Tab-separated table of C-alpha atoms and ligand atoms in Angstrom:
chain	number	residue	atom	x	y	z
A	1	MET	CA	-45.957	7.093	29.862
A	2	ASN	CA	-49.127	6.290	27.891
A	3	GLY	CA	-51.443	3.711	29.457
A	4	GLY	CA	-51.507	0.537	27.333
A	5	ALA	CA	-49.076	2.009	24.817
A	6	GLN	CA	-46.550	-0.150	22.995
A	7	VAL	CA	-43.163	-0.297	24.694
A	8	VAL	CA	-39.958	0.906	23.070
A	9	VAL	CA	-36.764	-0.061	24.877
A	10	VAL	CA	-33.738	2.151	24.287
A	11	ALA	CA	-30.830	-0.026	25.374
A	12	ARG	CA	-28.585	2.922	26.225
A	13	VAL	CA	-29.512	6.488	25.204
A	14	LEU	CA	-31.180	8.312	22.325
A	15	LEU	CA	-30.888	12.057	21.683
A	16	PRO	CA	-34.035	14.198	22.116
A	17	ALA	CA	-34.472	14.496	18.318
A	18	GLY	CA	-35.409	10.823	18.369
A	19	LEU	CA	-36.508	10.306	21.945
A	20	ASP	CA	-39.196	13.013	21.966
A	21	PRO	CA	-41.232	11.669	19.028
A	22	LEU	CA	-41.011	8.166	20.502
A	23	ARG	CA	-42.173	9.383	23.914
A	24	GLU	CA	-45.165	11.130	22.309
A	25	ARG	CA	-46.398	7.794	20.988
A	26	PHE	CA	-45.020	4.968	23.116
A	27	GLU	CA	-43.898	3.984	26.581
A	28	VAL	CA	-40.128	4.395	26.429
A	29	ARG	CA	-37.707	2.614	28.772
A	30	GLU	CA	-34.114	3.816	28.652
A	31	GLY	CA	-31.151	1.856	29.971
A	32	GLY	CA	-28.683	4.760	30.208
A	33	LEU	CA	-25.186	5.305	28.885
A	34	ASP	CA	-23.492	2.919	31.314
A	35	THR	CA	-26.120	0.214	31.291
A	36	THR	CA	-24.953	-3.384	31.623
A	37	ARG	CA	-26.090	-6.352	29.563
A	38	GLU	CA	-28.033	-7.644	32.605
A	39	GLU	CA	-29.824	-4.314	32.986
A	40	VAL	CA	-30.774	-4.312	29.300
A	41	LEU	CA	-32.126	-7.853	29.609
A	42	ALA	CA	-34.138	-6.730	32.644
A	43	ILE	CA	-35.900	-3.860	30.809
A	44	ALA	CA	-36.354	-5.776	27.529
A	45	PRO	CA	-39.475	-7.900	28.244
A	46	GLY	CA	-42.556	-6.693	26.405
A	47	ALA	CA	-40.703	-4.401	23.985
A	48	SER	CA	-42.290	-3.858	20.568
A	49	GLY	CA	-39.354	-1.737	19.481
A	50	PHE	CA	-35.740	-2.055	20.575
A	51	VAL	CA	-33.174	0.707	19.978
A	52	ALA	CA	-29.564	-0.499	19.891
A	53	ASP	CA	-26.266	1.150	19.023
A	54	PRO	CA	-22.885	-0.222	17.906
A	55	SER	CA	-21.936	-1.075	21.506
A	56	VAL	CA	-25.068	-3.169	22.137
A	57	PRO	CA	-24.891	-6.770	20.894
A	58	VAL	CA	-28.341	-7.861	19.748
A	59	ASP	CA	-28.373	-11.653	19.795
A	60	ALA	CA	-30.924	-14.436	20.121
A	61	ALA	CA	-30.941	-14.222	23.937
A	62	LEU	CA	-31.753	-10.509	23.859
A	63	LEU	CA	-34.447	-10.961	21.200
A	64	ASP	CA	-35.980	-13.715	23.308
A	65	ALA	CA	-35.846	-11.493	26.387
A	66	CYS	CA	-37.892	-8.894	24.465
A	67	GLY	CA	-40.396	-11.640	23.653
A	68	GLU	CA	-42.987	-12.128	20.946
A	69	SER	CA	-44.116	-8.502	21.058
A	70	LEU	CA	-40.868	-7.438	19.353
A	71	ARG	CA	-41.315	-6.102	15.808
A	72	VAL	CA	-38.328	-3.868	15.150
A	73	VAL	CA	-34.692	-3.484	16.173
A	74	ALA	CA	-33.622	0.038	15.208
A	75	ASN	CA	-29.870	0.558	15.222
A	76	PHE	CA	-28.625	4.048	16.088
A	77	ALA	CA	-25.859	3.662	13.458
A	78	VAL	CA	-25.393	2.872	9.809
A	79	GLY	CA	-23.284	-0.217	10.601
A	80	TYR	CA	-25.170	-3.185	12.016
A	81	ASP	CA	-22.489	-5.775	12.751
A	82	ASN	CA	-23.649	-5.728	16.395
A	83	ILE	CA	-26.927	-7.354	15.325
A	84	ASP	CA	-27.513	-11.043	14.622
A	85	LEU	CA	-29.534	-10.589	11.435
A	86	GLU	CA	-30.332	-14.291	11.097
A	87	ALA	CA	-31.796	-14.393	14.602
A	88	CYS	CA	-33.943	-11.353	13.732
A	89	ARG	CA	-35.069	-12.903	10.443
A	90	ASP	CA	-35.958	-16.157	12.198
A	91	ARG	CA	-38.205	-14.263	14.605
A	92	GLY	CA	-39.762	-12.007	11.930
A	93	VAL	CA	-38.165	-8.932	13.501
A	94	ILE	CA	-37.363	-6.016	11.171
A	95	VAL	CA	-33.920	-4.403	11.459
A	96	THR	CA	-33.246	-0.780	10.495
A	97	ASN	CA	-30.210	1.526	10.418
A	98	THR	CA	-29.390	5.215	9.843
A	99	PRO	CA	-27.645	5.702	6.473
A	100	ASP	CA	-27.012	9.019	4.648
A	101	VAL	CA	-27.335	11.407	7.597
A	102	LEU	CA	-23.802	10.583	8.777
A	103	THR	CA	-22.058	10.419	5.406
A	104	GLU	CA	-20.560	13.935	5.489
A	105	ALA	CA	-19.585	13.781	9.155
A	106	THR	CA	-17.795	10.464	8.837
A	107	ALA	CA	-16.048	11.334	5.569
A	108	GLU	CA	-14.864	14.648	7.032
A	109	LEU	CA	-13.558	12.913	10.156
A	110	ALA	CA	-11.686	10.452	7.944
A	111	ILE	CA	-10.086	13.386	6.108
A	112	GLY	CA	-9.233	14.947	9.474
A	113	LEU	CA	-7.575	11.718	10.598
A	114	THR	CA	-5.775	11.440	7.279
A	115	LEU	CA	-4.285	14.917	7.663
A	116	ALA	CA	-3.516	14.418	11.353
A	117	ALA	CA	-1.736	11.110	10.767
A	118	ALA	CA	0.016	12.178	7.561
A	119	ARG	CA	1.374	15.279	9.340
A	120	ARG	CA	2.235	13.574	12.684
A	121	MET	CA	-0.053	16.000	14.534
A	122	SER	CA	-0.593	13.704	17.496
A	123	ASP	CA	3.113	13.220	18.281
A	124	ALA	CA	3.789	16.911	17.711
A	125	GLU	CA	0.987	18.032	20.019
A	126	ARG	CA	1.924	15.500	22.702
A	127	ASP	CA	5.527	16.740	22.659
A	128	LEU	CA	4.470	20.365	22.871
A	129	ARG	CA	2.107	19.763	25.796
A	130	ALA	CA	4.753	17.712	27.607
A	131	GLY	CA	7.318	20.515	27.309
A	132	ARG	CA	9.475	18.550	24.887
A	133	TRP	CA	9.404	21.183	22.106
A	134	ARG	CA	12.920	22.589	21.745
A	135	GLY	CA	12.146	24.991	18.876
A	136	TRP	CA	11.800	24.802	15.120
A	137	ASP	CA	13.484	21.682	13.799
A	138	PRO	CA	13.726	21.112	10.047
A	139	ALA	CA	13.934	17.346	10.466
A	140	ALA	CA	11.121	16.846	12.983
A	141	TYR	CA	7.587	15.555	12.330
A	142	ARG	CA	8.031	15.268	8.582
A	143	GLY	CA	5.037	13.656	6.979
A	144	ILE	CA	3.465	13.441	3.562
A	145	GLU	CA	1.114	15.692	1.601
A	146	ILE	CA	-2.265	14.711	0.244
A	147	TRP	CA	-1.585	16.861	-2.812
A	148	GLY	CA	-0.029	14.590	-5.422
A	149	SER	CA	-0.499	11.434	-3.352
A	150	THR	CA	-2.425	8.323	-4.267
A	151	VAL	CA	-5.308	7.653	-1.910
A	152	GLY	CA	-6.689	4.125	-1.770
A	153	VAL	CA	-10.312	3.856	-0.741
A	154	VAL	CA	-11.338	0.405	0.488
A	155	GLY	CA	-15.111	0.297	0.078
A	156	MET	CA	-16.423	2.928	-2.340
A	157	GLY	CA	-19.897	3.161	-0.787
A	158	ARG	CA	-21.591	6.367	0.347
A	159	ILE	CA	-18.941	7.363	2.899
A	160	GLY	CA	-16.018	6.072	0.834
A	161	HIS	CA	-17.194	8.054	-2.190
A	162	ARG	CA	-17.582	11.248	-0.156
A	163	TYR	CA	-14.116	10.756	1.367
A	164	ALA	CA	-12.671	10.160	-2.114
A	165	ARG	CA	-14.275	13.386	-3.356
A	166	LEU	CA	-12.706	15.365	-0.501
A	167	ALA	CA	-9.285	13.758	-1.004
A	168	HIS	CA	-9.530	14.396	-4.752
A	169	GLY	CA	-10.369	18.019	-3.974
A	170	LEU	CA	-7.111	18.200	-2.008
A	171	GLY	CA	-5.190	17.008	-5.054
A	172	ALA	CA	-5.011	13.223	-4.603
A	173	GLU	CA	-5.301	10.574	-7.264
A	174	ILE	CA	-7.973	8.049	-6.254
A	175	VAL	CA	-7.818	4.276	-6.496
A	176	TYR	CA	-10.348	1.970	-4.909
A	177	ALA	CA	-11.086	-1.650	-4.100
A	178	GLY	CA	-14.432	-3.259	-3.435
A	179	PRO	CA	-16.849	-5.963	-4.492
A	180	SER	CA	-18.252	-4.017	-7.451
A	181	ALA	CA	-17.166	-1.389	-9.975
A	182	LYS	CA	-18.278	2.161	-9.211
A	183	PRO	CA	-18.767	3.946	-12.537
A	184	ASP	CA	-19.952	7.119	-10.746
A	185	ALA	CA	-16.676	7.483	-8.844
A	186	GLU	CA	-14.692	6.529	-11.933
A	187	GLY	CA	-16.490	9.171	-14.041
A	188	GLU	CA	-16.487	11.915	-11.436
A	189	LEU	CA	-13.040	11.445	-9.879
A	190	GLY	CA	-11.118	9.399	-12.416
A	191	ALA	CA	-10.938	6.720	-9.707
A	192	ARG	CA	-9.327	3.443	-10.802
A	193	ARG	CA	-10.456	0.094	-9.410
A	194	LEU	CA	-7.608	-2.174	-8.302
A	195	GLU	CA	-7.241	-5.553	-6.671
A	196	PHE	CA	-6.853	-5.159	-2.908
A	197	ASP	CA	-3.104	-5.930	-2.742
A	198	GLN	CA	-2.425	-3.717	-5.767
A	199	LEU	CA	-4.256	-0.888	-4.039
A	200	LEU	CA	-2.149	-1.282	-0.893
A	201	GLU	CA	1.058	-1.155	-2.927
A	202	ALA	CA	-0.062	1.758	-5.086
A	203	SER	CA	-1.392	3.969	-2.283
A	204	ASP	CA	0.341	6.525	-0.089
A	205	ILE	CA	-2.793	6.671	2.053
A	206	VAL	CA	-5.267	3.821	2.603
A	207	SER	CA	-8.671	4.609	4.112
A	208	LEU	CA	-11.095	1.867	5.148
A	209	HIS	CA	-14.824	2.301	4.493
A	210	ALA	CA	-16.053	-1.295	4.453
A	211	PRO	CA	-18.446	-3.003	6.870
A	212	ALA	CA	-17.340	-5.516	9.494
A	213	THR	CA	-18.200	-8.978	8.180
A	214	PRO	CA	-16.469	-12.356	8.489
A	215	GLY	CA	-14.890	-11.562	5.104
A	216	THR	CA	-13.348	-8.272	6.267
A	217	HIS	CA	-12.098	-9.502	9.660
A	218	HIS	CA	-8.412	-8.443	9.997
A	219	LEU	CA	-8.398	-7.313	6.381
A	220	ILE	CA	-5.338	-5.322	7.433
A	221	GLY	CA	-2.638	-7.373	9.175
A	222	GLY	CA	1.154	-7.577	9.086
A	223	HIS	CA	1.441	-8.436	5.368
A	224	GLU	CA	-0.922	-5.641	4.304
A	225	LEU	CA	0.877	-3.089	6.490
A	226	GLU	CA	4.150	-3.987	4.778
A	227	LEU	CA	2.499	-3.289	1.442
A	228	ILE	CA	1.275	0.119	2.639
A	229	GLY	CA	4.878	0.732	3.636
A	230	PRO	CA	7.151	2.907	5.752
A	231	HIS	CA	5.870	6.162	4.264
A	232	GLY	CA	2.251	5.048	3.975
A	233	VAL	CA	-0.706	6.078	6.124
A	234	LEU	CA	-3.555	3.823	7.270
A	235	VAL	CA	-6.890	5.380	8.256
A	236	ASN	CA	-9.792	3.455	9.770
A	237	THR	CA	-13.163	5.033	10.487
A	238	SER	CA	-15.214	1.947	9.636
A	239	ARG	CA	-15.092	-0.815	12.249
A	240	GLY	CA	-12.307	-2.011	14.529
A	241	PRO	CA	-12.267	-5.688	13.536
A	242	LEU	CA	-11.083	-4.786	10.013
A	243	VAL	CA	-7.647	-4.049	11.470
A	244	ASP	CA	-5.298	-6.176	13.558
A	245	SER	CA	-4.364	-3.534	16.155
A	246	GLU	CA	-1.368	-5.442	17.498
A	247	ALA	CA	0.044	-5.689	13.974
A	248	VAL	CA	-0.446	-1.923	13.501
A	249	ALA	CA	1.308	-1.161	16.792
A	250	GLU	CA	4.207	-3.421	15.837
A	251	ALA	CA	4.457	-1.947	12.328
A	252	LEU	CA	4.574	1.571	13.775
A	253	GLU	CA	7.180	0.591	16.368
A	254	CYS	CA	9.399	-1.031	13.725
A	255	GLY	CA	8.934	1.669	11.083
A	256	ILE	CA	7.229	-0.766	8.702
A	257	LEU	CA	4.202	1.575	8.545
A	258	GLY	CA	4.470	5.355	8.204
A	259	ALA	CA	1.500	6.438	10.311
A	260	ALA	CA	-2.005	5.455	11.359
A	261	GLY	CA	-5.209	7.321	12.145
A	262	LEU	CA	-7.781	5.181	13.908
A	263	ASP	CA	-11.273	5.987	15.165
A	264	VAL	CA	-12.508	2.438	15.829
A	265	TYR	CA	-11.152	-0.625	17.654
A	266	GLU	CA	-11.857	-4.250	18.342
A	267	GLY	CA	-13.467	-4.634	21.758
A	268	GLU	CA	-14.316	-0.936	22.224
A	269	PRO	CA	-13.990	0.960	24.485
A	270	SER	CA	-10.768	-0.782	25.424
A	271	VAL	CA	-7.750	0.105	23.268
A	272	PRO	CA	-4.601	-2.064	23.330
A	273	GLN	CA	-1.870	-0.551	25.506
A	274	ARG	CA	0.662	-1.126	22.739
A	275	LEU	CA	-1.366	1.003	20.336
A	276	LEU	CA	-1.720	3.774	22.925
A	277	ALA	CA	2.063	3.883	23.198
A	278	ALA	CA	2.829	3.544	19.477
A	279	PRO	CA	4.482	6.444	17.624
A	280	ARG	CA	2.974	8.266	14.598
A	281	CYS	CA	-0.488	7.177	15.590
A	282	VAL	CA	-3.598	9.351	15.972
A	283	LEU	CA	-6.311	7.698	18.062
A	284	LEU	CA	-9.890	8.937	18.396
A	285	PRO	CA	-12.751	7.448	20.438
A	286	HIS	CA	-15.236	6.402	17.692
A	287	ILE	CA	-16.419	9.929	16.836
A	288	GLY	CA	-16.893	9.546	13.065
A	289	SER	CA	-20.533	10.603	13.160
A	290	ALA	CA	-20.186	12.999	16.112
A	291	THR	CA	-21.523	16.255	14.667
A	292	VAL	CA	-24.747	17.942	15.729
A	293	PRO	CA	-26.544	17.503	12.380
A	294	SER	CA	-25.358	13.937	11.974
A	295	ARG	CA	-26.209	12.640	15.443
A	296	ASP	CA	-29.556	14.493	15.467
A	297	GLY	CA	-30.287	13.085	12.014
A	298	MET	CA	-29.415	9.591	13.204
A	299	ALA	CA	-31.678	9.942	16.251
A	300	ARG	CA	-34.538	11.172	14.057
A	301	ALA	CA	-33.955	8.289	11.651
A	302	VAL	CA	-34.169	5.812	14.548
A	303	ALA	CA	-37.513	7.310	15.596
A	304	ASP	CA	-38.839	7.395	12.010
A	305	ASN	CA	-37.956	3.726	11.595
A	306	VAL	CA	-39.535	2.620	14.887
A	307	ILE	CA	-42.678	4.687	14.363
A	308	ALA	CA	-43.151	3.408	10.797
A	309	VAL	CA	-42.904	-0.257	11.816
A	310	LEU	CA	-45.067	0.090	14.924
A	311	GLU	CA	-47.673	1.984	12.901
A	312	GLY	CA	-47.689	-0.740	10.238
A	313	ARG	CA	-45.703	1.011	7.514
A	314	ASP	CA	-42.421	0.207	5.758
A	315	PRO	CA	-39.513	1.834	7.623
A	316	PRO	CA	-37.402	4.355	5.662
A	317	SER	CA	-34.173	2.388	6.116
A	318	ARG	CA	-34.721	-1.323	6.450
A	319	VAL	CA	-31.803	-3.761	6.616
A	320	VAL	CA	-33.826	-7.001	6.905
B	401	DGY	C1	-22.172	3.994	12.515
B	401	DGY	O1	-23.173	4.652	12.275
B	401	DGY	O2	-22.037	2.840	12.112
B	401	DGY	C2	-21.107	4.660	13.291
B	401	DGY	O3	-20.048	3.852	13.573
B	401	DGY	C3	-21.678	5.286	14.530
B	401	DGY	O4	-21.014	6.476	14.628
C-alpha cells in the first residue's frame, strides 16, 4: 500500500497481469471471488477506480458508495450490461471495457460449442461415463455437419465475424442479421444479410453474438426456436438474457429444437433445473474468454484503462 495513494477497488478478483501494475501505483482493495454485495459496498468508499466484472452489478447505489472520488469503472469484460451507464454518465464517471483481446477465445469457444452440440457430444459422453454405452450403434447420437450447412450469425461484430470466418473455413455458408450491413464480412465470406426471422428459418446453426440490451431480451423464445427447427442448433456465447432458457428446455424436450450449446445464462451462476436435465444440450459455465492469453490480456486492459484515467489520459477502451 502506498501512503496517500489513490484507491482502486477490485470488486472480486483481477489476475496478476492487471493487479500488479495497479498495485505498483495505487492502494488496491480486493473483495475476493465470493464477495457479497454488502462486502463490496463496505470496501467501496473512497475509490477513484472501481474494477467490476460481468457478475458485479454497478448501479447508482454502488457508485454513491464509492463517493465523489470515483473517476473510472473498468469492466473486466467486453460486455457491460452489468453497468448502469446513465448513472455513470450522470456522475461524470468514465466506463471502460476489454474488447479485442478475447475475440479469438470467444469465437473458438463458440465453434467448440457448435461442434459439441451439433454432434451430441454431451449426451454421448454422459452415457459413456454412466456405463450406458452398449457398443457401436448406427442410429445413436446422429447430428449434423458444419460442412455444407448454413450458419446464421446474429451480431456480426468482432466476435461474430471471427466465428463466421471459422465456420466458413469448415465449409459453412454464412448468413447474418444485425443493425447494420457488414461489407467486410460480405466481401470476405460471401455472407448474406437477412432479416432476423429469415435467418432463423434459413440456418442449420444459429450463433448469438449480440449484446444484452432491452432490445435483445429473450430474442430467442418459443417462436424463434420453432423457426430454427428440429434439426437446428442454437449456440449462445453472448449473454444469458438473449435466450429464454425455459423455452429452450421445452423445445429440446419436445424435439422442436435439434440441439443447443450454451455458455451463458440469465441469473448466473444458477442454471434452470429443466435445462440441466434437457437432452441434446451442451452447457458450459461462462468460459468464452477463458484462455491464458485472453484473460491475461483482459486483466492488462483493465489496468491500462484504470491507469490512463487516474493519470489524466484517455483510456484505451472507453465505453462512456
Ligand atoms: C465478456 O467479456 O463480456 C465475457 O462475457 C467475459 O468472459
